[in-house]
PDB file of N, CA and C in Angstrom:
ATOM      1  N   MET A 142     162.800 -12.113  -5.126  1.00  0.00           N
ATOM      2  CA  MET A 142     163.033 -11.992  -6.541  1.00  0.00           C
ATOM      3  C   MET A 142     161.913 -11.230  -7.250  1.00  0.00           C
ATOM      4  N   ASN A 143     160.710 -11.293  -6.719  1.00  0.00           N
ATOM      5  CA  ASN A 143     159.617 -10.538  -7.330  1.00  0.00           C
ATOM      6  C   ASN A 143     159.745  -9.073  -6.968  1.00  0.00           C
ATOM      7  N   LEU A 144     159.771  -8.258  -7.999  1.00  0.00           N
ATOM      8  CA  LEU A 144     159.878  -6.822  -7.788  1.00  0.00           C
ATOM      9  C   LEU A 144     158.485  -6.206  -7.837  1.00  0.00           C
ATOM     10  N   PRO A 145     158.234  -5.197  -7.050  1.00  0.00           N
ATOM     11  CA  PRO A 145     156.921  -4.553  -7.115  1.00  0.00           C
ATOM     12  C   PRO A 145     156.752  -3.840  -8.456  1.00  0.00           C
ATOM     13  N   ALA A 146     155.515  -3.812  -8.934  1.00  0.00           N
ATOM     14  CA  ALA A 146     155.233  -3.162 -10.213  1.00  0.00           C
ATOM     15  C   ALA A 146     155.403  -1.667 -10.076  1.00  0.00           C
ATOM     16  N   SER A 147     156.059  -1.091 -11.034  1.00  0.00           N
ATOM     17  CA  SER A 147     156.262   0.356 -10.998  1.00  0.00           C
ATOM     18  C   SER A 147     154.997   1.046 -11.511  1.00  0.00           C
ATOM     19  N   PRO A 148     154.737   2.255 -11.096  1.00  0.00           N
ATOM     20  CA  PRO A 148     153.541   2.961 -11.553  1.00  0.00           C
ATOM     21  C   PRO A 148     153.545   3.187 -13.061  1.00  0.00           C
ATOM     22  N   SER A 149     154.715   3.368 -13.640  1.00  0.00           N
ATOM     23  CA  SER A 149     154.753   3.598 -15.084  1.00  0.00           C
ATOM     24  C   SER A 149     154.508   2.313 -15.863  1.00  0.00           C
ATOM     25  N   GLY A 150     154.774   1.167 -15.277  1.00  0.00           N
ATOM     26  CA  GLY A 150     154.585  -0.107 -15.968  1.00  0.00           C
ATOM     27  C   GLY A 150     153.210  -0.696 -15.747  1.00  0.00           C
ATOM     28  N   ALA A 151     152.393  -0.101 -14.885  1.00  0.00           N
ATOM     29  CA  ALA A 151     151.057  -0.628 -14.613  1.00  0.00           C
ATOM     30  C   ALA A 151     150.169  -0.402 -15.835  1.00  0.00           C
ATOM     31  N   ARG A 152     149.276  -1.341 -16.067  1.00  0.00           N
ATOM     32  CA  ARG A 152     148.380  -1.252 -17.217  1.00  0.00           C
ATOM     33  C   ARG A 152     147.131  -0.477 -16.843  1.00  0.00           C
ATOM     34  N   ASP A 153     146.707   0.384 -17.720  1.00  0.00           N
ATOM     35  CA  ASP A 153     145.473   1.129 -17.520  1.00  0.00           C
ATOM     36  C   ASP A 153     144.324   0.222 -17.954  1.00  0.00           C
ATOM     37  N   PRO A 154     143.322  -0.020 -17.124  1.00  0.00           N
ATOM     38  CA  PRO A 154     142.255  -0.946 -17.491  1.00  0.00           C
ATOM     39  C   PRO A 154     141.381  -0.425 -18.628  1.00  0.00           C
ATOM     40  N   ARG A 155     141.316   0.885 -18.819  1.00  0.00           N
ATOM     41  CA  ARG A 155     140.505   1.431 -19.894  1.00  0.00           C
ATOM     42  C   ARG A 155     141.385   1.741 -21.097  1.00  0.00           C
ATOM     43  N   PRO A 156     140.939   1.347 -22.310  1.00  0.00           N
ATOM     44  CA  PRO A 156     141.748   1.637 -23.500  1.00  0.00           C
ATOM     45  C   PRO A 156     141.663   3.113 -23.859  1.00  0.00           C
ATOM     46  N   SER A 157     142.679   3.566 -24.551  1.00  0.00           N
ATOM     47  CA  SER A 157     142.684   4.951 -25.025  1.00  0.00           C
ATOM     48  C   SER A 157     141.682   5.081 -26.175  1.00  0.00           C
ATOM     49  N   VAL A 158     141.498   6.278 -26.667  1.00  0.00           N
ATOM     50  CA  VAL A 158     140.539   6.524 -27.748  1.00  0.00           C
ATOM     51  C   VAL A 158     140.941   5.757 -29.003  1.00  0.00           C
ATOM     52  N   THR A 159     142.214   5.787 -29.325  1.00  0.00           N
ATOM     53  CA  THR A 159     142.707   5.067 -30.500  1.00  0.00           C
ATOM     54  C   THR A 159     142.527   3.568 -30.335  1.00  0.00           C
ATOM     55  N   GLN A 160     142.860   3.072 -29.169  1.00  0.00           N
ATOM     56  CA  GLN A 160     142.692   1.642 -28.917  1.00  0.00           C
ATOM     57  C   GLN A 160     141.217   1.253 -28.971  1.00  0.00           C
ATOM     58  N   GLN A 161     140.341   2.117 -28.477  1.00  0.00           N
ATOM     59  CA  GLN A 161     138.911   1.813 -28.500  1.00  0.00           C
ATOM     60  C   GLN A 161     138.392   1.756 -29.930  1.00  0.00           C
ATOM     61  N   ARG A 162     138.895   2.647 -30.801  1.00  0.00           N
ATOM     62  CA  ARG A 162     138.503   2.596 -32.215  1.00  0.00           C
ATOM     63  C   ARG A 162     138.914   1.269 -32.839  1.00  0.00           C
ATOM     64  N   VAL A 163     140.122   0.825 -32.536  1.00  0.00           N
ATOM     65  CA  VAL A 163     140.597  -0.455 -33.066  1.00  0.00           C
ATOM     66  C   VAL A 163     139.730  -1.590 -32.537  1.00  0.00           C
ATOM     67  N   LEU A 164     139.427  -1.555 -31.253  1.00  0.00           N
ATOM     68  CA  LEU A 164     138.580  -2.595 -30.668  1.00  0.00           C
ATOM     69  C   LEU A 164     137.181  -2.584 -31.283  1.00  0.00           C
ATOM     70  N   ASP A 165     136.646  -1.409 -31.572  1.00  0.00           N
ATOM     71  CA  ASP A 165     135.337  -1.309 -32.214  1.00  0.00           C
ATOM     72  C   ASP A 165     135.371  -1.881 -33.629  1.00  0.00           C
ATOM     73  N   ARG A 166     136.454  -1.585 -34.369  1.00  0.00           N
ATOM     74  CA  ARG A 166     136.581  -2.148 -35.719  1.00  0.00           C
ATOM     75  C   ARG A 166     136.691  -3.662 -35.670  1.00  0.00           C
ATOM     76  N   ILE A 167     137.419  -4.182 -34.702  1.00  0.00           N
ATOM     77  CA  ILE A 167     137.549  -5.635 -34.555  1.00  0.00           C
ATOM     78  C   ILE A 167     136.192  -6.251 -34.247  1.00  0.00           C
ATOM     79  N   ALA A 168     135.433  -5.626 -33.360  1.00  0.00           N
ATOM     80  CA  ALA A 168     134.105  -6.142 -33.015  1.00  0.00           C
ATOM     81  C   ALA A 168     133.177  -6.111 -34.228  1.00  0.00           C
ATOM     82  N   ALA A 169     133.230  -5.033 -35.015  1.00  0.00           N
ATOM     83  CA  ALA A 169     132.392  -4.939 -36.216  1.00  0.00           C
ATOM     84  C   ALA A 169     132.779  -6.007 -37.229  1.00  0.00           C
ATOM     85  N   GLN A 170     134.076  -6.250 -37.371  1.00  0.00           N
ATOM     86  CA  GLN A 170     134.525  -7.275 -38.306  1.00  0.00           C
ATOM     87  C   GLN A 170     134.071  -8.653 -37.850  1.00  0.00           C
ATOM     88  N   ARG A 171     134.125  -8.914 -36.564  1.00  0.00           N
ATOM     89  CA  ARG A 171     133.657 -10.203 -36.050  1.00  0.00           C
ATOM     90  C   ARG A 171     132.168 -10.383 -36.311  1.00  0.00           C
ATOM     91  N   GLU A 172     131.395  -9.325 -36.153  1.00  0.00           N
ATOM     92  CA  GLU A 172     129.964  -9.407 -36.431  1.00  0.00           C
ATOM     93  C   GLU A 172     129.715  -9.680 -37.907  1.00  0.00           C
ATOM     94  N   ARG A 173     130.466  -8.992 -38.796  1.00  0.00           N
ATOM     95  CA  ARG A 173     130.303  -9.236 -40.232  1.00  0.00           C
ATOM     96  C   ARG A 173     130.646 -10.672 -40.581  1.00  0.00           C
ATOM     97  N   LEU A 174     131.738 -11.175 -40.019  1.00  0.00           N
ATOM     98  CA  LEU A 174     132.142 -12.548 -40.320  1.00  0.00           C
ATOM     99  C   LEU A 174     131.117 -13.550 -39.814  1.00  0.00           C
ATOM    100  N   SER A 175     130.569 -13.321 -38.643  1.00  0.00           N
ATOM    101  CA  SER A 175     129.565 -14.255 -38.129  1.00  0.00           C
ATOM    102  C   SER A 175     128.289 -14.181 -38.961  1.00  0.00           C
ATOM    103  N   ALA A 176     127.927 -12.991 -39.462  1.00  0.00           N
ATOM    104  CA  ALA A 176     126.749 -12.875 -40.327  1.00  0.00           C
ATOM    105  C   ALA A 176     126.982 -13.598 -41.649  1.00  0.00           C
ATOM    106  N   ARG A 177     128.178 -13.463 -42.215  1.00  0.00           N
ATOM    107  CA  ARG A 177     128.499 -14.192 -43.449  1.00  0.00           C
ATOM    108  C   ARG A 177     128.446 -15.692 -43.225  1.00  0.00           C
ATOM    109  N   ARG A 178     129.004 -16.125 -42.103  1.00  0.00           N
ATOM    110  CA  ARG A 178     128.998 -17.548 -41.792  1.00  0.00           C
ATOM    111  C   ARG A 178     127.566 -18.064 -41.663  1.00  0.00           C
ATOM    112  N   ALA A 179     126.718 -17.302 -41.005  1.00  0.00           N
ATOM    113  CA  ALA A 179     125.322 -17.707 -40.839  1.00  0.00           C
ATOM    114  C   ALA A 179     124.615 -17.763 -42.188  1.00  0.00           C
ATOM    115  N   GLN A 180     124.866 -16.778 -43.063  1.00  0.00           N
ATOM    116  CA  GLN A 180     124.244 -16.789 -44.381  1.00  0.00           C
ATOM    117  C   GLN A 180     124.731 -17.980 -45.199  1.00  0.00           C
ATOM    118  N   ARG A 181     126.020 -18.280 -45.108  1.00  0.00           N
ATOM    119  CA  ARG A 181     126.559 -19.420 -45.846  1.00  0.00           C
ATOM    120  C   ARG A 181     125.938 -20.723 -45.362  1.00  0.00           C
ATOM    121  N   LEU A 182     125.730 -20.842 -44.054  1.00  0.00           N
ATOM    122  CA  LEU A 182     125.098 -22.044 -43.516  1.00  0.00           C
ATOM    123  C   LEU A 182     123.655 -22.173 -43.990  1.00  0.00           C
ATOM    124  N   VAL A 183     122.945 -21.056 -44.083  1.00  0.00           N
ATOM    125  CA  VAL A 183     121.568 -21.088 -44.576  1.00  0.00           C
ATOM    126  C   VAL A 183     121.542 -21.526 -46.034  1.00  0.00           C
ATOM    127  N   VAL A 184     122.455 -20.984 -46.834  1.00  0.00           N
ATOM    128  CA  VAL A 184     122.509 -21.349 -48.250  1.00  0.00           C
ATOM    129  C   VAL A 184     122.844 -22.828 -48.402  1.00  0.00           C
ATOM    130  N   GLN A 185     123.784 -23.321 -47.610  1.00  0.00           N
ATOM    131  CA  GLN A 185     124.133 -24.738 -47.679  1.00  0.00           C
ATOM    132  C   GLN A 185     122.968 -25.611 -47.247  1.00  0.00           C
ATOM    133  N   ALA A 186     122.233 -25.190 -46.229  1.00  0.00           N
ATOM    134  CA  ALA A 186     121.076 -25.966 -45.775  1.00  0.00           C
ATOM    135  C   ALA A 186     120.004 -25.998 -46.854  1.00  0.00           C
ATOM    136  N   GLN A 187     119.798 -24.871 -47.535  1.00  0.00           N
ATOM    137  CA  GLN A 187     118.824 -24.848 -48.618  1.00  0.00           C
ATOM    138  C   GLN A 187     119.277 -25.734 -49.767  1.00  0.00           C
ATOM    139  N   ALA A 188     120.565 -25.725 -50.064  1.00  0.00           N
ATOM    140  CA  ALA A 188     121.083 -26.564 -51.142  1.00  0.00           C
ATOM    141  C   ALA A 188     120.930 -28.036 -50.791  1.00  0.00           C
ATOM    142  N   ASP A 189     121.135 -28.366 -49.529  1.00  0.00           N
ATOM    143  CA  ASP A 189     120.983 -29.753 -49.112  1.00  0.00           C
ATOM    144  C   ASP A 189     119.529 -30.194 -49.171  1.00  0.00           C
ATOM    145  N   ASN A 190     118.601 -29.273 -48.908  1.00  0.00           N
ATOM    146  CA  ASN A 190     117.181 -29.600 -48.947  1.00  0.00           C
ATOM    147  C   ASN A 190     116.628 -29.574 -50.359  1.00  0.00           C
ATOM    148  N   GLY A 191     117.376 -29.041 -51.293  1.00  0.00           N
ATOM    149  CA  GLY A 191     116.920 -28.964 -52.671  1.00  0.00           C
ATOM    150  C   GLY A 191     115.958 -27.812 -52.907  1.00  0.00           C
ATOM    151  N   GLN A 192     115.831 -26.906 -51.953  1.00  0.00           N
ATOM    152  CA  GLN A 192     114.944 -25.768 -52.118  1.00  0.00           C
ATOM    153  C   GLN A 192     115.602 -24.729 -53.010  1.00  0.00           C
ATOM    154  N   ALA A 193     114.749 -23.992 -53.695  1.00  0.00           N
ATOM    155  CA  ALA A 193     115.262 -22.906 -54.520  1.00  0.00           C
ATOM    156  C   ALA A 193     115.784 -21.793 -53.625  1.00  0.00           C
ATOM    157  N   PRO A 194     116.870 -21.144 -54.021  1.00  0.00           N
ATOM    158  CA  PRO A 194     117.397 -20.049 -53.202  1.00  0.00           C
ATOM    159  C   PRO A 194     116.446 -18.860 -53.230  1.00  0.00           C
ATOM    160  N   GLY A 195     116.516 -18.056 -52.211  1.00  0.00           N
ATOM    161  CA  GLY A 195     115.662 -16.881 -52.119  1.00  0.00           C
ATOM    162  C   GLY A 195     116.066 -15.804 -53.109  1.00  0.00           C
ATOM    163  N   ALA A 196     115.160 -14.881 -53.341  1.00  0.00           N
ATOM    164  CA  ALA A 196     115.422 -13.795 -54.279  1.00  0.00           C
ATOM    165  C   ALA A 196     116.423 -12.794 -53.724  1.00  0.00           C
ATOM    166  N   ASP A 197     116.680 -12.849 -52.427  1.00  0.00           N
ATOM    167  CA  ASP A 197     117.608 -11.897 -51.828  1.00  0.00           C
ATOM    168  C   ASP A 197     119.065 -12.312 -51.978  1.00  0.00           C
ATOM    169  N   LEU A 198     119.308 -13.523 -52.472  1.00  0.00           N
ATOM    170  CA  LEU A 198     120.690 -13.977 -52.660  1.00  0.00           C
ATOM    171  C   LEU A 198     121.287 -13.337 -53.911  1.00  0.00           C
ATOM    172  N   PRO A 199     122.592 -13.201 -53.961  1.00  0.00           N
ATOM    173  CA  PRO A 199     123.238 -12.640 -55.155  1.00  0.00           C
ATOM    174  C   PRO A 199     123.006 -13.522 -56.383  1.00  0.00           C
ATOM    175  N   LEU A 200     123.060 -12.891 -57.538  1.00  0.00           N
ATOM    176  CA  LEU A 200     122.796 -13.584 -58.792  1.00  0.00           C
ATOM    177  C   LEU A 200     123.756 -14.751 -59.003  1.00  0.00           C
ATOM    178  N   VAL A 201     125.009 -14.589 -58.628  1.00  0.00           N
ATOM    179  CA  VAL A 201     126.002 -15.647 -58.830  1.00  0.00           C
ATOM    180  C   VAL A 201     125.614 -16.902 -58.045  1.00  0.00           C
ATOM    181  N   GLN A 202     125.172 -16.729 -56.804  1.00  0.00           N
ATOM    182  CA  GLN A 202     124.785 -17.889 -56.002  1.00  0.00           C
ATOM    183  C   GLN A 202     123.552 -18.572 -56.587  1.00  0.00           C
ATOM    184  N   ARG A 203     122.614 -17.780 -57.106  1.00  0.00           N
ATOM    185  CA  ARG A 203     121.431 -18.384 -57.728  1.00  0.00           C
ATOM    186  C   ARG A 203     121.805 -19.139 -58.999  1.00  0.00           C
ATOM    187  N   LEU A 204     122.757 -18.593 -59.777  1.00  0.00           N
ATOM    188  CA  LEU A 204     123.193 -19.291 -60.990  1.00  0.00           C
ATOM    189  C   LEU A 204     123.929 -20.589 -60.661  1.00  0.00           C
ATOM    190  N   VAL A 205     124.739 -20.568 -59.609  1.00  0.00           N
ATOM    191  CA  VAL A 205     125.435 -21.786 -59.184  1.00  0.00           C
ATOM    192  C   VAL A 205     124.418 -22.836 -58.755  1.00  0.00           C
ATOM    193  N   TRP A 206     123.398 -22.416 -58.011  1.00  0.00           N
ATOM    194  CA  TRP A 206     122.358 -23.355 -57.585  1.00  0.00           C
ATOM    195  C   TRP A 206     121.649 -23.940 -58.808  1.00  0.00           C
ATOM    196  N   PHE A 207     121.288 -23.085 -59.781  1.00  0.00           N
ATOM    197  CA  PHE A 207     120.597 -23.557 -60.976  1.00  0.00           C
ATOM    198  C   PHE A 207     121.464 -24.537 -61.751  1.00  0.00           C
ATOM    199  N   THR A 208     122.759 -24.258 -61.843  1.00  0.00           N
ATOM    200  CA  THR A 208     123.677 -25.146 -62.556  1.00  0.00           C
ATOM    201  C   THR A 208     123.765 -26.506 -61.879  1.00  0.00           C
ATOM    202  N   ARG A 209     123.790 -26.520 -60.560  1.00  0.00           N
ATOM    203  CA  ARG A 209     123.853 -27.793 -59.837  1.00  0.00           C
ATOM    204  C   ARG A 209     122.560 -28.583 -59.963  1.00  0.00           C
ATOM    205  N   GLU A 210     121.436 -27.884 -59.948  1.00  0.00           N
ATOM    206  CA  GLU A 210     120.145 -28.567 -59.982  1.00  0.00           C
ATOM    207  C   GLU A 210     119.743 -29.000 -61.390  1.00  0.00           C
ATOM    208  N   HIS A 211     120.187 -28.272 -62.418  1.00  0.00           N
ATOM    209  CA  HIS A 211     119.761 -28.550 -63.788  1.00  0.00           C
ATOM    210  C   HIS A 211     120.959 -28.634 -64.735  1.00  0.00           C
ATOM    211  N   PRO A 212     121.830 -29.619 -64.572  1.00  0.00           N
ATOM    212  CA  PRO A 212     123.023 -29.675 -65.428  1.00  0.00           C
ATOM    213  C   PRO A 212     122.699 -29.967 -66.893  1.00  0.00           C
ATOM    214  N   VAL A 213     121.628 -30.707 -67.161  1.00  0.00           N
ATOM    215  CA  VAL A 213     121.282 -31.032 -68.548  1.00  0.00           C
ATOM    216  C   VAL A 213     120.839 -29.771 -69.290  1.00  0.00           C
ATOM    217  N   VAL A 214     120.062 -28.942 -68.637  1.00  0.00           N
ATOM    218  CA  VAL A 214     119.603 -27.700 -69.266  1.00  0.00           C
ATOM    219  C   VAL A 214     120.789 -26.788 -69.558  1.00  0.00           C
ATOM    220  N   VAL A 215     121.704 -26.687 -68.605  1.00  0.00           N
ATOM    221  CA  VAL A 215     122.877 -25.835 -68.803  1.00  0.00           C
ATOM    222  C   VAL A 215     123.728 -26.370 -69.953  1.00  0.00           C
ATOM    223  N   ALA A 216     123.883 -27.674 -70.037  1.00  0.00           N
ATOM    224  CA  ALA A 216     124.652 -28.266 -71.135  1.00  0.00           C
ATOM    225  C   ALA A 216     123.957 -28.024 -72.475  1.00  0.00           C
ATOM    226  N   ALA A 217     122.637 -28.116 -72.499  1.00  0.00           N
ATOM    227  CA  ALA A 217     121.903 -27.878 -73.744  1.00  0.00           C
ATOM    228  C   ALA A 217     122.037 -26.423 -74.194  1.00  0.00           C
ATOM    229  N   VAL A 218     121.941 -25.496 -73.270  1.00  0.00           N
ATOM    230  CA  VAL A 218     122.089 -24.077 -73.619  1.00  0.00           C
ATOM    231  C   VAL A 218     123.510 -23.790 -74.100  1.00  0.00           C
ATOM    232  N   ALA A 219     124.496 -24.389 -73.443  1.00  0.00           N
ATOM    233  CA  ALA A 219     125.886 -24.191 -73.872  1.00  0.00           C
ATOM    234  C   ALA A 219     126.105 -24.777 -75.265  1.00  0.00           C
ATOM    235  N   GLY A 220     125.534 -25.943 -75.529  1.00  0.00           N
ATOM    236  CA  GLY A 220     125.653 -26.545 -76.854  1.00  0.00           C
ATOM    237  C   GLY A 220     124.983 -25.701 -77.925  1.00  0.00           C
ATOM    238  N   ALA A 221     123.806 -25.174 -77.623  1.00  0.00           N
ATOM    239  CA  ALA A 221     123.113 -24.311 -78.582  1.00  0.00           C
ATOM    240  C   ALA A 221     123.913 -23.037 -78.837  1.00  0.00           C
ATOM    241  N   ALA A 222     124.536 -22.510 -77.803  1.00  0.00           N
ATOM    242  CA  ALA A 222     125.356 -21.306 -77.973  1.00  0.00           C
ATOM    243  C   ALA A 222     126.563 -21.595 -78.854  1.00  0.00           C
ATOM    244  N   LEU A 223     127.164 -22.764 -78.679  1.00  0.00           N
ATOM    245  CA  LEU A 223     128.307 -23.124 -79.525  1.00  0.00           C
ATOM    246  C   LEU A 223     127.885 -23.300 -80.978  1.00  0.00           C
ATOM    247  N   MET A 224     126.723 -23.903 -81.192  1.00  0.00           N
ATOM    248  CA  MET A 224     126.251 -24.124 -82.558  1.00  0.00           C
ATOM    249  C   MET A 224     125.844 -22.808 -83.224  1.00  0.00           C
ATOM    250  N   ALA A 225     125.308 -21.883 -82.462  1.00  0.00           N
ATOM    251  CA  ALA A 225     124.840 -20.622 -83.043  1.00  0.00           C
ATOM    252  C   ALA A 225     126.000 -19.758 -83.518  1.00  0.00           C
ATOM    253  N   GLY A 226     127.089 -19.776 -82.788  1.00  0.00           N
ATOM    254  CA  GLY A 226     128.239 -18.970 -83.174  1.00  0.00           C
ATOM    255  C   GLY A 226     128.221 -17.611 -82.508  1.00  0.00           C
ATOM    256  N   PRO A 227     129.380 -16.980 -82.469  1.00  0.00           N
ATOM    257  CA  PRO A 227     129.490 -15.720 -81.726  1.00  0.00           C
ATOM    258  C   PRO A 227     128.700 -14.561 -82.343  1.00  0.00           C
ATOM    259  N   ARG A 228     128.649 -14.477 -83.654  1.00  0.00           N
ATOM    260  CA  ARG A 228     127.960 -13.355 -84.290  1.00  0.00           C
ATOM    261  C   ARG A 228     126.463 -13.391 -83.986  1.00  0.00           C
ATOM    262  N   ARG A 229     125.881 -14.565 -84.101  1.00  0.00           N
ATOM    263  CA  ARG A 229     124.452 -14.703 -83.824  1.00  0.00           C
ATOM    264  C   ARG A 229     124.157 -14.484 -82.339  1.00  0.00           C
ATOM    265  N   LEU A 230     125.068 -14.938 -81.461  1.00  0.00           N
ATOM    266  CA  LEU A 230     124.869 -14.724 -80.023  1.00  0.00           C
ATOM    267  C   LEU A 230     124.878 -13.241 -79.680  1.00  0.00           C
ATOM    268  N   VAL A 231     125.799 -12.498 -80.275  1.00  0.00           N
ATOM    269  CA  VAL A 231     125.860 -11.061 -80.010  1.00  0.00           C
ATOM    270  C   VAL A 231     124.595 -10.378 -80.530  1.00  0.00           C
ATOM    271  N   ARG A 232     124.114 -10.791 -81.685  1.00  0.00           N
ATOM    272  CA  ARG A 232     122.906 -10.199 -82.247  1.00  0.00           C
ATOM    273  C   ARG A 232     121.706 -10.462 -81.338  1.00  0.00           C
ATOM    274  N   TRP A 233     121.552 -11.716 -80.882  1.00  0.00           N
ATOM    275  CA  TRP A 233     120.429 -12.052 -80.004  1.00  0.00           C
ATOM    276  C   TRP A 233     120.574 -11.395 -78.638  1.00  0.00           C
ATOM    277  N   ALA A 234     121.789 -11.242 -78.163  1.00  0.00           N
ATOM    278  CA  ALA A 234     121.986 -10.555 -76.882  1.00  0.00           C
ATOM    279  C   ALA A 234     121.574  -9.091 -77.001  1.00  0.00           C
ATOM    280  N   GLY A 235     121.832  -8.479 -78.139  1.00  0.00           N
ATOM    281  CA  GLY A 235     121.412  -7.097 -78.360  1.00  0.00           C
ATOM    282  C   GLY A 235     119.908  -6.942 -78.381  1.00  0.00           C
ATOM    283  N   VAL A 236     119.196  -7.986 -78.786  1.00  0.00           N
ATOM    284  CA  VAL A 236     117.732  -7.952 -78.786  1.00  0.00           C
ATOM    285  C   VAL A 236     117.181  -8.314 -77.411  1.00  0.00           C
ATOM    286  N   ALA A 237     117.724  -9.360 -76.806  1.00  0.00           N
ATOM    287  CA  ALA A 237     117.150  -9.894 -75.568  1.00  0.00           C
ATOM    288  C   ALA A 237     117.542  -9.090 -74.329  1.00  0.00           C
ATOM    289  N   LEU A 238     118.735  -8.544 -74.303  1.00  0.00           N
ATOM    290  CA  LEU A 238     119.198  -7.855 -73.091  1.00  0.00           C
ATOM    291  C   LEU A 238     118.326  -6.654 -72.707  1.00  0.00           C
ATOM    292  N   PRO A 239     117.936  -5.786 -73.639  1.00  0.00           N
ATOM    293  CA  PRO A 239     117.041  -4.691 -73.234  1.00  0.00           C
ATOM    294  C   PRO A 239     115.698  -5.193 -72.698  1.00  0.00           C
ATOM    295  N   LEU A 240     115.175  -6.268 -73.289  1.00  0.00           N
ATOM    296  CA  LEU A 240     113.911  -6.824 -72.794  1.00  0.00           C
ATOM    297  C   LEU A 240     114.064  -7.380 -71.383  1.00  0.00           C
ATOM    298  N   ILE A 241     115.158  -8.054 -71.142  1.00  0.00           N
ATOM    299  CA  ILE A 241     115.402  -8.627 -69.811  1.00  0.00           C
ATOM    300  C   ILE A 241     115.579  -7.521 -68.782  1.00  0.00           C
ATOM    301  N   LEU A 242     116.324  -6.490 -69.138  1.00  0.00           N
ATOM    302  CA  LEU A 242     116.530  -5.383 -68.201  1.00  0.00           C
ATOM    303  C   LEU A 242     115.227  -4.640 -67.917  1.00  0.00           C
ATOM    304  N   LYS A 243     114.359  -4.518 -68.931  1.00  0.00           N
ATOM    305  CA  LYS A 243     113.074  -3.867 -68.711  1.00  0.00           C
ATOM    306  C   LYS A 243     112.207  -4.701 -67.764  1.00  0.00           C
ATOM    307  N   LEU A 244     112.196  -6.016 -67.952  1.00  0.00           N
ATOM    308  CA  LEU A 244     111.410  -6.884 -67.069  1.00  0.00           C
ATOM    309  C   LEU A 244     111.983  -6.892 -65.658  1.00  0.00           C
ATOM    310  N   ARG A 245     113.271  -6.842 -65.544  1.00  0.00           N
ATOM    311  CA  ARG A 245     113.913  -6.868 -64.223  1.00  0.00           C
ATOM    312  C   ARG A 245     113.693  -5.561 -63.470  1.00  0.00           C
ATOM    313  N   GLY A 246     113.518  -4.463 -64.199  1.00  0.00           N
ATOM    314  CA  GLY A 246     113.322  -3.164 -63.580  1.00  0.00           C
ATOM    315  C   GLY A 246     111.963  -2.985 -62.929  1.00  0.00           C
ATOM    316  N   ARG A 247     111.016  -3.847 -63.230  1.00  0.00           N
ATOM    317  CA  ARG A 247     109.670  -3.723 -62.646  1.00  0.00           C
ATOM    318  C   ARG A 247     109.651  -3.981 -61.194  1.00  0.00           C
TER     319      ARG A 247
END
């Protein structure tokens, strides 16, 4: 019942150029995903230890960490912003934002 494999149906052990490109992209994606996973584990370990996040982390992650560590301060700033009103906030942002950007550019 077993038929011998035909030469046309035999698999070539080496991938073609197109297949190799796909395999290379898959390998690169796996490396990126493992690097992201490792970075996420480091961030979680730092959060569990209560350490401040490094300066190399994105701003959003640092803000999330600050919000978790200092909820009273965040609530106070939000309350002050609500009391000040939108017009005053826009005015102060116009004054403070250039100063912050100048300090950040150093």
